[in-house]
Structures are given as C-alpha cells and as structure tokens.
Coordinates of N, CA and C in Angstrom, one line a residue:
M12 N 191.5 52.3 114.9 CA 192.1 51.1 114.5 C 192.6 50.4 115.8
P13 N 192.2 49.2 116.0 CA 192.6 48.5 117.3 C 194.1 48.2 117.3
V14 N 194.7 48.3 118.4 CA 196.1 48.0 118.6 C 196.2 46.5 119.0
N15 N 197.1 45.8 118.3 CA 197.4 44.4 118.7 C 198.1 44.3 120.0
D16 N 197.5 43.7 120.9 CA 198.2 43.5 122.3 C 198.8 42.2 122.3
P17 N 200.2 42.1 122.2 CA 200.8 40.8 122.2 C 200.5 39.9 123.4
Y18 N 200.3 40.6 124.6 CA 199.9 39.8 125.8 C 198.6 39.1 125.6
T19 N 197.6 39.8 125.1 CA 196.3 39.3 124.8 C 196.4 38.1 123.8
E20 N 197.2 38.3 122.8 CA 197.3 37.2 121.8 C 198.0 36.0 122.4
Q21 N 199.0 36.2 123.3 CA 199.7 35.2 124.0 C 198.6 34.4 124.9
Q22 N 197.8 35.2 125.6 CA 196.8 34.6 126.4 C 195.8 33.7 125.6
Q23 N 195.4 34.2 124.4 CA 194.5 33.5 123.6 C 195.2 32.2 123.1
L24 N 196.4 32.3 122.7 CA 197.2 31.1 122.2 C 197.3 30.1 123.3
A25 N 197.6 30.6 124.5 CA 197.8 29.7 125.7 C 196.5 29.0 126.0
S26 N 195.3 29.8 125.9 CA 194.0 29.2 126.1 C 193.7 28.1 125.1
L27 N 194.0 28.4 123.8 CA 193.8 27.5 122.7 C 194.7 26.3 122.9
S28 N 195.9 26.5 123.3 CA 196.8 25.3 123.5 C 196.3 24.5 124.6
E29 N 195.8 25.1 125.7 CA 195.3 24.3 126.8 C 194.1 23.5 126.4
E30 N 193.2 24.1 125.6 CA 192.0 23.4 125.0 C 192.5 22.2 124.2
L31 N 193.4 22.4 123.3 CA 193.9 21.3 122.5 C 194.5 20.2 123.4
N32 N 195.2 20.5 124.4 CA 195.7 19.5 125.3 C 194.6 18.7 126.0
D33 N 193.4 19.3 126.1 CA 192.3 18.6 126.7 C 191.6 17.7 125.8
I34 N 191.9 17.7 124.5 CA 191.3 16.8 123.5 C 191.8 15.4 123.8
N35 N 190.9 14.5 123.9 CA 191.2 13.1 124.2 C 192.1 12.5 123.2
N36 N 193.4 12.7 123.3 CA 194.4 12.1 122.3 C 193.9 12.2 120.9
F37 N 193.3 13.3 120.5 CA 192.9 13.5 119.2 C 192.0 12.4 118.6
I38 N 190.9 12.2 119.3 CA 189.9 11.2 118.9 C 189.2 11.9 117.7
P39 N 189.2 11.2 116.5 CA 188.5 11.8 115.3 C 187.0 11.9 115.6
A40 N 186.5 13.0 115.0 CA 185.0 13.2 115.1 C 184.3 12.1 114.4
T41 N 183.1 11.8 114.9 CA 182.4 10.7 114.3 C 181.8 11.1 112.9
T42 N 181.5 10.1 112.1 CA 180.9 10.4 110.8 C 179.6 11.2 110.9
G43 N 178.8 10.8 112.0 CA 177.6 11.5 112.2 C 177.8 13.0 112.5
A44 N 178.8 13.3 113.4 CA 179.1 14.7 113.7 C 179.6 15.4 112.5
R45 N 180.4 14.8 111.7 CA 180.9 15.4 110.5 C 179.7 15.6 109.5
F46 N 178.8 14.7 109.4 CA 177.6 14.9 108.5 C 176.8 16.1 109.0
L47 N 176.6 16.1 110.3 CA 175.8 17.3 110.9 C 176.5 18.6 110.6
N48 N 177.9 18.6 110.7 CA 178.6 19.8 110.3 C 178.3 20.2 108.9
L49 N 178.3 19.2 108.0 CA 178.0 19.4 106.5 C 176.6 20.0 106.4
L50 N 175.6 19.5 107.1 CA 174.2 20.1 107.0 C 174.2 21.5 107.5
I51 N 174.8 21.7 108.6 CA 174.7 23.0 109.2 C 175.5 24.0 108.3
D52 N 176.7 23.6 107.8 CA 177.4 24.4 106.8 C 176.5 24.8 105.6
F53 N 175.8 23.8 105.1 CA 175.0 24.0 103.9 C 174.0 25.1 104.1
V54 N 173.3 25.0 105.3 CA 172.2 26.0 105.6 C 172.9 27.3 105.9
A55 N 173.9 27.4 106.7 CA 174.6 28.6 107.0 C 175.2 29.3 105.8
Y56 N 175.8 28.6 104.9 CA 176.4 29.2 103.7 C 175.3 29.9 102.9
Y57 N 174.2 29.2 102.6 CA 173.1 29.7 101.7 C 172.4 30.9 102.4
L58 N 172.3 30.8 103.8 CA 171.7 32.0 104.4 C 172.5 33.2 104.3
F59 N 173.8 33.0 104.5 CA 174.8 34.1 104.4 C 174.8 34.6 103.0
L60 N 174.8 33.8 102.0 CA 174.8 34.2 100.6 C 173.5 35.0 100.4
I61 N 172.4 34.6 100.8 CA 171.1 35.4 100.6 C 171.2 36.7 101.3
I62 N 171.8 36.7 102.5 CA 171.9 38.1 103.2 C 172.8 39.0 102.4
V63 N 174.0 38.5 101.9 CA 174.9 39.3 101.2 C 174.2 39.8 99.9
I64 N 173.5 39.0 99.2 CA 172.9 39.4 98.0 C 171.8 40.4 98.2
T65 N 171.0 40.2 99.3 CA 170.0 41.2 99.7 C 170.6 42.5 100.0
I66 N 171.7 42.6 100.8 CA 172.3 43.8 101.2 C 172.8 44.6 100.0
I67 N 173.5 43.8 99.1 CA 174.0 44.5 97.9 C 173.0 45.0 97.0
T68 N 172.0 44.2 96.7 CA 170.9 44.6 95.8 C 170.0 45.7 96.4
S69 N 169.9 45.7 97.7 CA 169.1 46.8 98.3 C 169.9 48.1 98.3
A70 N 171.2 48.0 98.1 CA 172.0 49.2 98.0 C 172.0 49.8 96.6
G71 N 171.2 49.1 95.7 CA 171.0 49.7 94.4 C 171.8 49.0 93.3
S72 N 172.6 48.0 93.6 CA 173.4 47.4 92.6 C 172.6 46.3 91.9
D73 N 172.8 46.3 90.5 CA 172.1 45.3 89.8 C 173.1 44.2 89.3
F74 N 174.2 44.1 90.0 CA 175.2 43.0 89.8 C 174.6 41.6 89.8
F75 N 173.9 41.4 90.9 CA 173.3 40.0 91.0 C 172.2 39.7 90.0
A76 N 171.5 40.8 89.7 CA 170.4 40.6 88.7 C 171.1 40.1 87.4
F77 N 172.3 40.6 87.0 CA 173.0 40.2 85.8 C 173.6 38.8 86.0
V78 N 174.3 38.6 87.2 CA 174.9 37.3 87.4 C 174.0 36.2 87.5
Y79 N 172.8 36.3 88.0 CA 171.9 35.2 88.2 C 170.8 35.2 87.1
S80 N 170.9 36.1 86.1 CA 169.8 36.1 85.1 C 170.1 35.0 84.1
E81 N 169.0 34.6 83.4 CA 169.1 33.6 82.4 C 169.8 34.1 81.1
D82 N 169.9 35.4 81.0 CA 170.4 36.0 79.8 C 171.9 36.4 79.9
S83 N 172.6 35.9 81.0 CA 174.0 36.3 81.2 C 175.0 35.4 80.4
G84 N 174.5 34.8 79.4 CA 175.4 34.1 78.5 C 176.0 32.8 79.0
D85 N 177.3 32.7 79.0 CA 178.0 31.5 79.4 C 178.1 31.2 80.9
K86 N 177.6 32.1 81.7 CA 177.6 31.9 83.1 C 179.0 32.0 83.8
I87 N 180.0 32.5 83.1 CA 181.3 32.5 83.7 C 181.3 33.4 84.9
L88 N 180.7 34.5 84.8 CA 180.6 35.5 86.0 C 179.9 34.8 87.1
Y89 N 178.8 34.1 86.8 CA 178.1 33.4 87.9 C 179.0 32.3 88.6
I90 N 179.7 31.6 87.8 CA 180.5 30.5 88.4 C 181.7 31.2 89.2
A91 N 182.3 32.2 88.6 CA 183.4 32.9 89.3 C 182.9 33.5 90.6
F92 N 181.8 34.2 90.6 CA 181.3 34.8 91.8 C 181.0 33.7 92.9
N93 N 180.3 32.6 92.5 CA 180.0 31.6 93.5 C 181.2 30.9 94.1
Y94 N 182.2 30.5 93.2 CA 183.5 29.9 93.8 C 184.2 30.9 94.6
T95 N 184.3 32.2 94.2 CA 185.0 33.2 95.1 C 184.3 33.3 96.4
F96 N 183.0 33.4 96.4 CA 182.3 33.6 97.6 C 182.5 32.4 98.5
F97 N 182.4 31.2 97.9 CA 182.5 29.9 98.6 C 183.9 29.9 99.3
L98 N 185.0 30.2 98.6 CA 186.3 30.2 99.1 C 186.4 31.2 100.3
F99 N 185.9 32.4 100.1 CA 186.0 33.4 101.1 C 185.2 33.0 102.3
Y100 N 184.0 32.5 102.2 CA 183.2 32.1 103.3 C 183.8 31.1 104.2
Y101 N 184.2 29.9 103.6 CA 184.8 28.8 104.4 C 186.1 29.2 105.0
T102 N 187.0 29.9 104.2 CA 188.3 30.3 104.8 C 188.1 31.3 106.0
A103 N 187.2 32.2 105.8 CA 187.0 33.2 106.8 C 186.4 32.6 108.1
I104 N 185.3 31.8 107.9 CA 184.7 31.1 109.1 C 185.7 30.3 109.9
E105 N 186.4 29.4 109.2 CA 187.4 28.6 109.9 C 188.6 29.4 110.4
G106 N 189.0 30.3 109.6 CA 190.2 31.1 110.1 C 189.9 32.0 111.3
L107 N 188.8 32.7 111.2 CA 188.5 33.6 112.3 C 188.2 32.9 113.6
T108 N 187.7 31.6 113.5 CA 187.4 30.9 114.7 C 188.5 29.9 115.1
K109 N 189.6 29.9 114.4 CA 190.7 29.0 114.6 C 190.3 27.5 114.6
G110 N 189.3 27.3 113.6 CA 188.9 25.9 113.4 C 187.8 25.5 114.4
R111 N 187.2 26.4 115.1 CA 186.1 26.1 116.0 C 184.9 27.0 115.8
S112 N 184.3 26.8 114.6 CA 183.1 27.6 114.3 C 181.9 27.2 115.1
A113 N 180.8 27.9 114.9 CA 179.6 27.6 115.6 C 179.1 26.1 115.3
R114 N 179.2 25.7 114.1 CA 178.8 24.3 113.8 C 179.6 23.3 114.5
K115 N 180.9 23.6 114.7 CA 181.8 22.7 115.4 C 181.6 22.7 117.0
Y116 N 181.1 23.9 117.4 CA 180.6 23.9 118.9 C 179.4 23.0 119.1
I117 N 178.5 23.1 118.1 CA 177.3 22.3 118.2 C 177.6 20.8 118.2
T118 N 178.5 20.4 117.4 CA 178.9 19.0 117.3 C 180.0 18.6 118.2
G119 N 180.6 19.5 118.9 CA 181.7 19.2 119.8 C 183.0 18.8 119.2
S120 N 183.4 19.6 118.1 CA 184.6 19.2 117.4 C 185.4 20.4 117.0
R121 N 186.6 20.2 116.5 CA 187.5 21.3 116.1 C 188.5 20.7 115.1
V122 N 189.0 21.6 114.2 CA 190.0 21.3 113.2 C 191.3 21.5 113.8
V123 N 192.2 20.5 113.7 CA 193.6 20.6 114.1 C 194.5 20.0 113.0
R124 N 195.8 20.4 113.0 CA 196.7 19.7 112.1 C 196.9 18.3 112.6
K125 N 197.5 17.5 111.8 CA 197.7 16.1 112.2 C 198.7 16.0 113.4
D126 N 199.5 17.0 113.6 CA 200.4 17.0 114.8 C 199.8 17.6 116.0
G127 N 198.5 18.0 115.9 CA 197.8 18.6 117.0 C 197.9 20.1 117.1
S128 N 198.6 20.8 116.2 CA 198.8 22.2 116.3 C 197.6 22.9 115.6
V129 N 197.5 24.2 115.9 CA 196.4 25.0 115.3 C 196.7 25.3 113.9
P130 N 195.7 25.0 113.0 CA 195.9 25.3 111.5 C 196.0 26.8 111.3
G131 N 196.7 27.2 110.3 CA 196.8 28.7 110.0 C 195.9 29.0 108.8
W132 N 195.9 30.3 108.4 CA 195.0 30.7 107.3 C 195.2 30.0 106.0
L133 N 196.5 29.7 105.7 CA 196.8 28.9 104.5 C 196.2 27.5 104.6
D134 N 196.2 26.9 105.7 CA 195.6 25.6 105.9 C 194.0 25.7 105.6
F135 N 193.4 26.7 106.2 CA 192.0 26.9 106.0 C 191.6 27.2 104.5
F136 N 192.5 28.0 103.9 CA 192.3 28.3 102.5 C 192.4 27.0 101.6
Q137 N 193.4 26.2 101.9 CA 193.6 25.0 101.2 C 192.4 24.0 101.4
R138 N 191.9 23.9 102.7 CA 190.7 23.1 102.9 C 189.6 23.6 102.1
S139 N 189.4 24.9 102.0 CA 188.3 25.5 101.2 C 188.5 25.1 99.7
L140 N 189.7 25.2 99.2 CA 190.0 24.8 97.8 C 189.6 23.4 97.5
C141 N 190.0 22.6 98.5 CA 189.7 21.1 98.3 C 188.2 20.8 98.3
R142 N 187.4 21.6 98.9 CA 186.0 21.4 98.9 C 185.3 21.7 97.6
I143 N 186.0 22.4 96.7 CA 185.5 22.7 95.4 C 185.7 21.5 94.4
V144 N 186.6 20.5 94.8 CA 186.8 19.4 93.9 C 185.5 18.6 93.7
P145 N 185.1 18.3 92.5 CA 183.9 17.6 92.3 C 183.9 16.2 93.1
F146 N 182.8 15.9 93.6 CA 182.5 14.7 94.4 C 183.3 14.7 95.7
E147 N 183.9 15.8 96.1 CA 184.6 15.8 97.4 C 183.7 15.4 98.6
V148 N 182.5 15.8 98.5 CA 181.5 15.6 99.6 C 181.4 14.1 99.8
F149 N 181.5 13.3 98.8 CA 181.4 11.8 99.0 C 182.6 11.2 99.7
S150 N 183.7 11.9 99.7 CA 184.9 11.4 100.4 C 184.7 11.4 101.9
G151 N 183.6 12.0 102.4 CA 183.3 12.1 103.8 C 182.9 10.7 104.4
F152 N 182.7 9.7 103.5 CA 182.4 8.4 104.0 C 183.7 7.7 104.5
G153 N 184.9 8.3 104.2 CA 186.1 7.8 104.7 C 186.8 9.0 105.3
T154 N 188.1 9.3 104.9 CA 188.7 10.5 105.3 C 188.5 11.6 104.2
P155 N 187.8 12.7 104.6 CA 187.5 13.7 103.6 C 188.7 14.2 102.9
W156 N 188.7 14.5 101.7 CA 189.9 15.0 100.9 C 190.4 16.3 101.5
H157 N 189.4 17.2 102.0 CA 189.9 18.4 102.5 C 190.7 18.2 103.8
D158 N 190.6 17.1 104.4 CA 191.5 16.8 105.6 C 192.8 16.0 105.1
A159 N 192.5 15.0 104.2 CA 193.7 14.2 103.8 C 194.7 15.0 103.0
W160 N 194.3 15.9 102.2 CA 195.2 16.6 101.3 C 195.8 17.8 102.0
T161 N 195.3 18.2 103.2 CA 195.9 19.4 103.8 C 196.5 19.1 105.1
G162 N 196.5 17.8 105.5 CA 197.2 17.4 106.8 C 196.5 17.9 108.0
T163 N 195.1 18.0 107.9 CA 194.3 18.4 109.0 C 193.3 17.3 109.4
Q164 N 192.7 17.4 110.5 CA 191.7 16.4 110.9 C 190.7 17.2 111.8
V165 N 189.5 16.6 111.9 CA 188.5 17.1 112.8 C 188.4 16.2 114.0
V166 N 188.6 16.7 115.2 CA 188.6 15.9 116.4 C 187.6 16.3 117.4
K167 N 187.3 15.4 118.3 CA 186.3 15.7 119.4 C 187.0 16.6 120.4
V168 N 186.1 17.4 121.0 CA 186.6 18.3 122.0 C 185.8 17.9 123.3
T169 N 186.5 17.7 124.4 CA 185.8 17.1 125.6 C 185.1 18.1 126.5
R170 N 185.5 19.4 126.3 CA 184.8 20.4 127.2 C 183.9 21.3 126.5

C-alpha cells in the first residue's frame, strides 16, 4: 500500500496552484471547445463502458446478458446500472485529474470553482449528478447547468 507523502502532495498542490495562476484571468472556454469536450466524452464513455462489459462478461458473468436483454422486464436494473456507471465514470475522471482530463488537455481547458480554486470530489460528483438531468446537454448553448448549479466553470489554460 503506498504511503502518502505530504511533501509530494504539497508539491502537486503548489504546481496546480501555479498552473491556475497562469490561467488568463479565468477566460471561459469557448462553446466550440466545450462541444469538442462533449464529443470526446461521448466516445470515451462508451468505449470505457464496452471495455468494462467485455472484461466482466469474459470473466464468466452473465450479469450484462440479463441487464441488456429484451426479457429483463421493466428495465430498472438496466437504468440503475447505466446511471451508476455514468456517475462513477464522470466523477472518477474529473476527480482523479483534478478537473484536467485528457479531453480538457486536447481542448486546452480545465474545471475550476468560480473563485478559481480547485474543485473537490464532491464538486465533481455534483457535476456528474447534474449531467443526468434531462435536456442538460442543451444548456451548453449558454452556461451548462452542471457548471451553474455547482459553482464551477471551464476555463482556458494558456500553457
């Protein structure tokens, strides 16, 4: 089990703080960059889901055969699995990268709180919950609800 080195964590936080200070006064990411994030997220999410399903079914589990079958009744298990996986995926990706996932590297952006600080795990979980709201994707033409409701924003990164 790895030992948490407080000095290393302090260095990481200092580096992250330095990077945030380099952001041009928190210039919001463009709508085009945010749309590209959405497309990349869509592809990455479903690729990851396919990989997870493949690994679990190759291990001999017939859970997904039941969840995704036409005979599974009212589909509650299907819906529960998909929402749970969705929440886990988005919270983990944003939380582990402190708001700077691969898709945000590609588009040169990062998630920060409105005050410029680094969001925490709860912020990322709340952003993921907001994404489940029906029609939330259409809020991207203005301020996306997952930003407005959680006090976060996606900003450009200059380096």
